[in-house]
PDB file of C-alpha atoms in Angstrom:
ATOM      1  CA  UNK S  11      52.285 128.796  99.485  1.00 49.00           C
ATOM      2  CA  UNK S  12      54.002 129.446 103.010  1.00 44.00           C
ATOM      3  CA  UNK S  13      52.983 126.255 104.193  1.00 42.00           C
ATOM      4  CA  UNK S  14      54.715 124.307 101.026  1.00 43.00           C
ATOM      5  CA  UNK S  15      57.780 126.444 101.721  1.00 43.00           C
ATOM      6  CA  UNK S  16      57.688 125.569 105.205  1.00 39.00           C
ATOM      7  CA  UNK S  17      57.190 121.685 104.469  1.00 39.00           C
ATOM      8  CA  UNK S  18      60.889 121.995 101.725  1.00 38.00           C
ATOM      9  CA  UNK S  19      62.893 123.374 104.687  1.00 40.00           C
ATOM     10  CA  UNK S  20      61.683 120.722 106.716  1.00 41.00           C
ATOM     11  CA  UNK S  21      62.133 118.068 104.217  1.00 37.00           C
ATOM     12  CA  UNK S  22      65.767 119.891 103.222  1.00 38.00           C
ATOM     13  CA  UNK S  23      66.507 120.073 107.553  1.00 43.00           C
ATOM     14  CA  UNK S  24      66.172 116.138 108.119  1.00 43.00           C
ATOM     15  CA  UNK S  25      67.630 115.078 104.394  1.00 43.00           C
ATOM     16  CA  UNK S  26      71.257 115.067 105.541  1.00 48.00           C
ATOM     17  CA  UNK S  27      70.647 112.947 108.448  1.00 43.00           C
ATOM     18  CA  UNK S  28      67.839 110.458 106.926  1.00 42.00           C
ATOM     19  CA  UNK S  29      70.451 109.702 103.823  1.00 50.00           C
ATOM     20  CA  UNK S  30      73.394 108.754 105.729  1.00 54.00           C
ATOM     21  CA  UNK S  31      74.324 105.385 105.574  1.00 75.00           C
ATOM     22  CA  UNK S  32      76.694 103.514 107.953  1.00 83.00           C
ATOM     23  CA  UNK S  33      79.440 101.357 107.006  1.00 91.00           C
ATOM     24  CA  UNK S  34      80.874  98.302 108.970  1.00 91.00           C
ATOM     25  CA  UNK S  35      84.375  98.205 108.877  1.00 94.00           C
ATOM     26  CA  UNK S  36      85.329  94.662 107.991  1.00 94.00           C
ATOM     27  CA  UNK S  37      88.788  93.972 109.029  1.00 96.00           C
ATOM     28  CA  UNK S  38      91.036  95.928 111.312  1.00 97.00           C
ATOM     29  CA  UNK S  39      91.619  96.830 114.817  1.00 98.00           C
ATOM     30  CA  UNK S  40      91.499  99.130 117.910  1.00 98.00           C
ATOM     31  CA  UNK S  41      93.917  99.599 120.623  1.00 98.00           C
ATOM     32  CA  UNK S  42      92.158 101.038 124.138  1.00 97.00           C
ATOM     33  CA  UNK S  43      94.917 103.366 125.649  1.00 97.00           C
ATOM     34  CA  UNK S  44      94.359 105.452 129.091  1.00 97.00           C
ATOM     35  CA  UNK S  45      96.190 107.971 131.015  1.00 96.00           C
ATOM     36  CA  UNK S  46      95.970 108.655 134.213  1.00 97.00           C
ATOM     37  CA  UNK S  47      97.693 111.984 135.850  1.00 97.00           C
ATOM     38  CA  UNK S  48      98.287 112.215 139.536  1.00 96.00           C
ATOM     39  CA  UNK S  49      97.666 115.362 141.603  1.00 95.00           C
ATOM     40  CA  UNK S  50      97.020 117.144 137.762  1.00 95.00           C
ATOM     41  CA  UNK S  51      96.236 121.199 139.364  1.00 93.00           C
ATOM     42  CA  UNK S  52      99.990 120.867 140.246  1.00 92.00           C
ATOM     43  CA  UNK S  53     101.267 119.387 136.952  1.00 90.00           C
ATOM     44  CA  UNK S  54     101.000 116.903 134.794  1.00 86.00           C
ATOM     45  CA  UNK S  55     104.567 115.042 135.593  1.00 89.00           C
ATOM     46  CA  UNK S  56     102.876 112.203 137.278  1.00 92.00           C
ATOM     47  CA  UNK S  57     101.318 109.759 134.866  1.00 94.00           C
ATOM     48  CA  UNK S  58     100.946 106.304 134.342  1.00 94.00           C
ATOM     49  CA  UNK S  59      99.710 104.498 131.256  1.00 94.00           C
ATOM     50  CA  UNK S  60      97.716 101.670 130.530  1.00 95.00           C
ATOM     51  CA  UNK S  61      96.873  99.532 127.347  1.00 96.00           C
ATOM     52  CA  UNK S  62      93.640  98.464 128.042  1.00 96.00           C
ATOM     53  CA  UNK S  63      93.040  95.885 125.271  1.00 97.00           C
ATOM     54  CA  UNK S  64      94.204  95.359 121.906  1.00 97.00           C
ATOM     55  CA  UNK S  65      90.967  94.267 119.835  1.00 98.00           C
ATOM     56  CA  UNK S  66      90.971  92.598 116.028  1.00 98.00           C
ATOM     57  CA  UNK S  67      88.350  91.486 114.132  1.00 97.00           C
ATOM     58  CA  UNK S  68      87.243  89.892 110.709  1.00 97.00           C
ATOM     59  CA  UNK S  69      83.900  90.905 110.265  1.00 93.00           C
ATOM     60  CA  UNK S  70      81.563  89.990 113.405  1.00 92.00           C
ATOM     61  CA  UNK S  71      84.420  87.907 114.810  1.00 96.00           C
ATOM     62  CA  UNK S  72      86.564  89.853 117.013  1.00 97.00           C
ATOM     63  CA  UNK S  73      89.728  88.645 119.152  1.00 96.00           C
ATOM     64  CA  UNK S  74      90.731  91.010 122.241  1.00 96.00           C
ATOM     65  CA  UNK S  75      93.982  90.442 123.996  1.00 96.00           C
ATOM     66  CA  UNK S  76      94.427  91.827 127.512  1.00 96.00           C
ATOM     67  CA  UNK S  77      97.571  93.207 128.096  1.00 94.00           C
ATOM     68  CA  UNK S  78      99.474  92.934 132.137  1.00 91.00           C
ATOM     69  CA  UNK S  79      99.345  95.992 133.427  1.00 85.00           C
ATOM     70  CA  UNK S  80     103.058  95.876 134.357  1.00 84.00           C
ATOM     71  CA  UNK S  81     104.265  93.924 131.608  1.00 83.00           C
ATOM     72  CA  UNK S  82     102.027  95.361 128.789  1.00 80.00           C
ATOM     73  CA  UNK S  83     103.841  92.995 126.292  1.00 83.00           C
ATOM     74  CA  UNK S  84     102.672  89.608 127.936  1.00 87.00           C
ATOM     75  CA  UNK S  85      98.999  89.233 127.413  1.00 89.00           C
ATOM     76  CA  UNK S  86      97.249  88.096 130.417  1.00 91.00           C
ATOM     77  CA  UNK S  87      93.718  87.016 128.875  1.00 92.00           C
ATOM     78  CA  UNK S  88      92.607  86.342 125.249  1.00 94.00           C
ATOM     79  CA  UNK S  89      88.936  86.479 124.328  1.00 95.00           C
ATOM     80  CA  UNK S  90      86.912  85.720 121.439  1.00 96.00           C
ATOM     81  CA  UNK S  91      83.908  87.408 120.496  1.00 96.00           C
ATOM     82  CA  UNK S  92      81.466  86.941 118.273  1.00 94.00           C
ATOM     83  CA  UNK S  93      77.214  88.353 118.251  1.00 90.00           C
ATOM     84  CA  UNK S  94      77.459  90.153 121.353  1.00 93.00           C
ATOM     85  CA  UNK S  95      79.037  86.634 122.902  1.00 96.00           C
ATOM     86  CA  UNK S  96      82.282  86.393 124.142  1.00 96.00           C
ATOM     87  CA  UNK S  97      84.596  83.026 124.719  1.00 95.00           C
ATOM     88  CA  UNK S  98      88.036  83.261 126.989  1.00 92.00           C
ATOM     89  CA  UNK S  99      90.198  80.827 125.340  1.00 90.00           C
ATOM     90  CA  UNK S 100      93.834  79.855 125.839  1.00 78.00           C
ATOM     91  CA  UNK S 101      96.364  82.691 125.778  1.00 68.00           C
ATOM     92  CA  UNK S 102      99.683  82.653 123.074  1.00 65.00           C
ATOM     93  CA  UNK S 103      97.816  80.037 120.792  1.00 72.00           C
ATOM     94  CA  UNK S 104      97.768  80.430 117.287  1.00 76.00           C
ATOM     95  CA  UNK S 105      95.883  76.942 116.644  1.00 82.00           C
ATOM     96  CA  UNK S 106      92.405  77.373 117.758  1.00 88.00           C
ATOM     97  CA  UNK S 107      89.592  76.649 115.968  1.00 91.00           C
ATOM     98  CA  UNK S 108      87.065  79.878 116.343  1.00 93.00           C
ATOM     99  CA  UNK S 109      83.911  77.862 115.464  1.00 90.00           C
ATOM    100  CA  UNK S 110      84.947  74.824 118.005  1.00 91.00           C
ATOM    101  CA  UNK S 111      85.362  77.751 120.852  1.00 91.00           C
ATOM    102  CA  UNK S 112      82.047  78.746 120.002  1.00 90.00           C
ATOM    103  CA  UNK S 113      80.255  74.924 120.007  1.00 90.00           C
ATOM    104  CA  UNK S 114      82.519  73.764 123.434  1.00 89.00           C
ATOM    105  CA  UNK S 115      82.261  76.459 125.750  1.00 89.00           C
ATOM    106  CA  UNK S 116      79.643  78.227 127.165  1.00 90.00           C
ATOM    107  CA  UNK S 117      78.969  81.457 125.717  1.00 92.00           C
ATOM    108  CA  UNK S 118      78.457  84.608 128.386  1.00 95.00           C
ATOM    109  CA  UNK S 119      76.980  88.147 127.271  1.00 96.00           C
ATOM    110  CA  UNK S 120      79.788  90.726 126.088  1.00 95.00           C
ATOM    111  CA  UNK S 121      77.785  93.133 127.856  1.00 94.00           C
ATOM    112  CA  UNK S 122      79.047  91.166 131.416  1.00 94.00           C
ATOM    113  CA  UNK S 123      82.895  91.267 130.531  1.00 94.00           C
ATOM    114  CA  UNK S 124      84.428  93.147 132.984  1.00 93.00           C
ATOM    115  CA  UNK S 125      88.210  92.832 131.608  1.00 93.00           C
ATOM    116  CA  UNK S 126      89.560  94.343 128.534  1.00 95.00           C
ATOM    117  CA  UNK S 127      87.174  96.260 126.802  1.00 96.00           C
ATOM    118  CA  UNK S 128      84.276  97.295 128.297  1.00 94.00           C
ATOM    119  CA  UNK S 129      80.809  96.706 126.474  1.00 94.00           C
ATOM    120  CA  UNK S 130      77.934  99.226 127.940  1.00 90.00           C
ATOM    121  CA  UNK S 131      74.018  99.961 126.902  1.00 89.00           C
ATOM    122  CA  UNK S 132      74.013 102.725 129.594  1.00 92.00           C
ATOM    123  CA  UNK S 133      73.788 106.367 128.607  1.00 94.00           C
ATOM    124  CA  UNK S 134      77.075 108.488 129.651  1.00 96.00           C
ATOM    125  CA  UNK S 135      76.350 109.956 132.791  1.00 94.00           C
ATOM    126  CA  UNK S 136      74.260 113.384 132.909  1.00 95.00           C
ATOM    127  CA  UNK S 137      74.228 113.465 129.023  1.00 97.00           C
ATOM    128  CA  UNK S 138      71.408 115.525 128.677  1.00 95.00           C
ATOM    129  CA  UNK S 139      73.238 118.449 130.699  1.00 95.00           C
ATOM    130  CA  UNK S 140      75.860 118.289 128.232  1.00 97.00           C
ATOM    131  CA  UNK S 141      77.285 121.742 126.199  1.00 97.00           C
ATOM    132  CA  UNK S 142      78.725 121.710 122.965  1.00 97.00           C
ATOM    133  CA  UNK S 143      81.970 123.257 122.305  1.00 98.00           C
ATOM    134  CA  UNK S 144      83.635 124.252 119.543  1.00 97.00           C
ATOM    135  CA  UNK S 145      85.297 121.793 116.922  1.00 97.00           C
ATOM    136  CA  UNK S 146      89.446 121.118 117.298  1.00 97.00           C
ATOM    137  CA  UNK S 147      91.971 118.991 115.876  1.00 96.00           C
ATOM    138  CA  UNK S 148      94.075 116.740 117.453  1.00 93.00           C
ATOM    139  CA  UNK S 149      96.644 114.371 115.452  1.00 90.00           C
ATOM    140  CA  UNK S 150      95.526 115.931 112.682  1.00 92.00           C
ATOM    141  CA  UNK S 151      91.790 115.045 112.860  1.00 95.00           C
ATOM    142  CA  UNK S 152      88.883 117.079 113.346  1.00 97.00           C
ATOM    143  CA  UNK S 153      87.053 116.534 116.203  1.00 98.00           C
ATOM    144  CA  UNK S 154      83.594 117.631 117.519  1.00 98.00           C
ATOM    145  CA  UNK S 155      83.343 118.253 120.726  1.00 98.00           C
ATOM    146  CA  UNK S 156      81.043 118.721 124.143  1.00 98.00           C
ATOM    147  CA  UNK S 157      81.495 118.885 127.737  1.00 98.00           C
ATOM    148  CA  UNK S 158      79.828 117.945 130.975  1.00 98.00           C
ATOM    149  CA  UNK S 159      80.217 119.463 134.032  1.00 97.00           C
ATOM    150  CA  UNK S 160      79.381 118.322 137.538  1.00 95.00           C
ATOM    151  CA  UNK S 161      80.455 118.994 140.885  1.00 94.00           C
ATOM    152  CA  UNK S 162      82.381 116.195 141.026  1.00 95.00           C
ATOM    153  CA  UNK S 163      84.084 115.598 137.355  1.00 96.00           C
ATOM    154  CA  UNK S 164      84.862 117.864 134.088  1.00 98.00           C
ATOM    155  CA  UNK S 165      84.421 115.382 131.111  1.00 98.00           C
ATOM    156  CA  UNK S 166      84.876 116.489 127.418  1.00 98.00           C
ATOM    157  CA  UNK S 167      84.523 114.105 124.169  1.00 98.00           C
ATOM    158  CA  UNK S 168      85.985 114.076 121.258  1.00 98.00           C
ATOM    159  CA  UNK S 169      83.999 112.606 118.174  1.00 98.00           C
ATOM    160  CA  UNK S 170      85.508 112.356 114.939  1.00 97.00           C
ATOM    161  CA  UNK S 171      82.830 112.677 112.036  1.00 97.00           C
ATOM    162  CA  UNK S 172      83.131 109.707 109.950  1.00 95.00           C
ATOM    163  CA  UNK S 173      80.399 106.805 108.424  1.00 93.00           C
ATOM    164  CA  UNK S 174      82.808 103.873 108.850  1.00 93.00           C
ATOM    165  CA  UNK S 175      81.443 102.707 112.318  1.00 92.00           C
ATOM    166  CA  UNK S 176      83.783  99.992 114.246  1.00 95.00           C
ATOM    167  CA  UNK S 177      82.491  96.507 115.942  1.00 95.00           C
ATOM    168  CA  UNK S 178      83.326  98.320 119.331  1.00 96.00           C
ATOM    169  CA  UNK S 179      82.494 101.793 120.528  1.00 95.00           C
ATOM    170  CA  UNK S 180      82.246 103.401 124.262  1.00 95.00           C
ATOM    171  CA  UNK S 181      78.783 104.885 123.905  1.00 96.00           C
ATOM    172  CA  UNK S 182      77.172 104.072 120.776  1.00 95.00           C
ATOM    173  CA  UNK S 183      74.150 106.775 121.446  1.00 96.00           C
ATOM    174  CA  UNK S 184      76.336 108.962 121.524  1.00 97.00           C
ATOM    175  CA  UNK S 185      77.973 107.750 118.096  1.00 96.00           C
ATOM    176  CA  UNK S 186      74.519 107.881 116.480  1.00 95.00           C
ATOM    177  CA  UNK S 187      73.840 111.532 117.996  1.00 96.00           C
ATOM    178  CA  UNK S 188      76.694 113.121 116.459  1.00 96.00           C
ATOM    179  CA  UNK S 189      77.316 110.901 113.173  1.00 95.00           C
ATOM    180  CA  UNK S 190      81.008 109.950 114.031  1.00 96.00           C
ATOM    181  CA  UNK S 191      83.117 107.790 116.159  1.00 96.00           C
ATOM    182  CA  UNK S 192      83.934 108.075 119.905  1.00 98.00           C
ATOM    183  CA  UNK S 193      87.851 108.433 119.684  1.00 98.00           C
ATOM    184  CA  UNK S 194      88.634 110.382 123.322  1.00 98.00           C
ATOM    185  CA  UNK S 195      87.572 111.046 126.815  1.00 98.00           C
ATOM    186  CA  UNK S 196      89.599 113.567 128.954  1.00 98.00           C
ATOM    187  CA  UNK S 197      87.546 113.416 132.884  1.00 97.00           C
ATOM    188  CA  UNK S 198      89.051 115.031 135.434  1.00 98.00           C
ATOM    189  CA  UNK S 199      87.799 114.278 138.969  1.00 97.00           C
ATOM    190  CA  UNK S 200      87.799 117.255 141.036  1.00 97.00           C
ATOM    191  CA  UNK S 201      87.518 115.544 144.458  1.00 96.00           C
ATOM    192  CA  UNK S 202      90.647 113.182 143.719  1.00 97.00           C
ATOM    193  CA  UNK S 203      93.222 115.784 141.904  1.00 97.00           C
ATOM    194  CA  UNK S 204      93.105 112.738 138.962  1.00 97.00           C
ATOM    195  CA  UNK S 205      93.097 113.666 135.569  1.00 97.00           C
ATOM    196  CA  UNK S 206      91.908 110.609 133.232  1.00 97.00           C
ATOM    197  CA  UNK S 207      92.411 110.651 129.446  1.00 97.00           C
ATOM    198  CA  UNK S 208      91.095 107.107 127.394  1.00 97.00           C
ATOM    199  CA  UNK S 209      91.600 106.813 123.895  1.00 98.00           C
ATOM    200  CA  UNK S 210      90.559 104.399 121.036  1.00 97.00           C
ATOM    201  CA  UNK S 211      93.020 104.255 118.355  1.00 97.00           C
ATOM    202  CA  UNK S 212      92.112 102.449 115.289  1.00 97.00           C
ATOM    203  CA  UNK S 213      94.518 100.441 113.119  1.00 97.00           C
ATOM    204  CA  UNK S 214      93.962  98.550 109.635  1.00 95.00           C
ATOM    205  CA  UNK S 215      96.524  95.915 110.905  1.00 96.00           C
ATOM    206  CA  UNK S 216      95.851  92.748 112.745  1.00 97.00           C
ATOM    207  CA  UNK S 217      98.112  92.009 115.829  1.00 94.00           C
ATOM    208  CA  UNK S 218     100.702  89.545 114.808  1.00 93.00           C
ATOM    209  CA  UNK S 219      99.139  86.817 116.968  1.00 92.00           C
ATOM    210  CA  UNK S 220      95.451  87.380 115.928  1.00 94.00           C
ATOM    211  CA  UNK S 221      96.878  87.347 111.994  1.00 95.00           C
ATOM    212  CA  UNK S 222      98.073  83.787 113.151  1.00 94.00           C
ATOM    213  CA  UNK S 223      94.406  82.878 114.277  1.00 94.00           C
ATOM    214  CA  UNK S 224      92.236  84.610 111.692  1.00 95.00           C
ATOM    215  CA  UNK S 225      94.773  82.967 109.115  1.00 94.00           C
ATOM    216  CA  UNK S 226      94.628  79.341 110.728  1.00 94.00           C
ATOM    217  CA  UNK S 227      90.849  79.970 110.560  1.00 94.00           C
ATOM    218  CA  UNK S 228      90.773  80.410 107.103  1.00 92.00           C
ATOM    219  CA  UNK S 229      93.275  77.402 106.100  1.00 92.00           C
ATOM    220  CA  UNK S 230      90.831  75.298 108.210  1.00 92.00           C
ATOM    221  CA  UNK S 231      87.484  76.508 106.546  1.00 89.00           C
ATOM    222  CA  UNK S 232      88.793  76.073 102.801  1.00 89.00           C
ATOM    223  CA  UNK S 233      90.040  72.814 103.787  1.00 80.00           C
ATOM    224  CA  UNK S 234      86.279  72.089 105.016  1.00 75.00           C
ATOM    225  CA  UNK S 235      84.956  73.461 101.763  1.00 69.00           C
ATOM    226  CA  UNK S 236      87.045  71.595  99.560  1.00 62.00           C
TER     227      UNK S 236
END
């Protein structure tokens, strides 16, 4: 009789996480922002902000725009991406044809990219020494939390609970560990006084130029279908 009741807390202990089911988001798009404070211990007056890359995508077709750093309203590299492949193609237009990117170039591993968003299989660094903290809102989400500590950087993350996974994600184990998404990542390196803070906002809303694209797409494939 113990051992029965033992077995239906078991059972009743790994339900929750063997029933949950993931689901792709199919249209939409993320926005990679960071801050970066100078000299933070004496205040946090000093900061300069970067948009990283604006990513949209249809599905397992995604197109990332790479902002200038000084002029984050010019974009200085547009990629397409689709299967873990990525394709640079030709910034500002709105007439290319996704699938004759894909058969004319040579295709190179997302996991190489080194601009824009940045695709990783490594595990975050020391994430076994991590310590959970307590759950807090911010923007009015709730958040779960943990922290690692090192002598040389303070990191905490913020994971918002949530099955509606995204084509992109910063550390995807992570992700899986906690059931949500990776939305924030406030390091501070203790060496260099420099407080980081990187954030991935998603949006339902295409950028106006990849709406151009994915719609040009779409009046190109009916036309083939017809």
């Amino acid at each position: 009789m113990k051992l029965k009741t033992l077995f239906l807390l078991c059972l009743l202990a790994i339900l929750p996480y063997s029933c949950r089911k993931e689901i792709k988001s199919e249209k939409g798009g993320i926005d990679l922002i960071s801050n970066v404070y100078f000299d933070a211990s004496k205040g946090l007056e000093q900061m300069q902000s970067f948009h990283l890359s604006k990513l949209n995508y249809l599905g397992n077709q995604i197109i990332e725009f790479v902002p200038d750093h000084s002029f984050p309203e010019i974009n200085m590299q547009t990629y397409f991406m689709q299967d873990s492949l990525f394709y640079p193609v030709e910034n500002d237009n709105e007439s290319i044809i996704l699938s004759e990117v894909a058969k004319t170039q040579k295709p190179q591993l997302v996991w190489n990219k080194k601009e824009g968003a940045i695709f990783s299989k490594e595990q975050i660094l020391n994430y076994r020494n991590r310590r959970k903290l307590s759950d807090t809102v911010l923007f009015n989400k709730k958040y779960k939390r943990f922290e690692i500590n090192s002598p040389w950087n303070y990191t905490r993350f913020y994971i918002y609970p949530t099955d509606t996974i995204l084509p992109y994600s910063i550390y995807r184990h992570a992700e899986k560990d906690y059931g949500g998404r990776l939305e924030r990542i406030d390091s501070y390196n203790k060496k260099t006084d420099i407080f980081v803070s990187l954030q991935l906002l998603p949006r339902k809303n295409w950028d106006y130029a990849a709406k151009e694209i994915f719609d040009f797409n779409h009046f190109v494939n009916s036309r083939k279908s017809e």
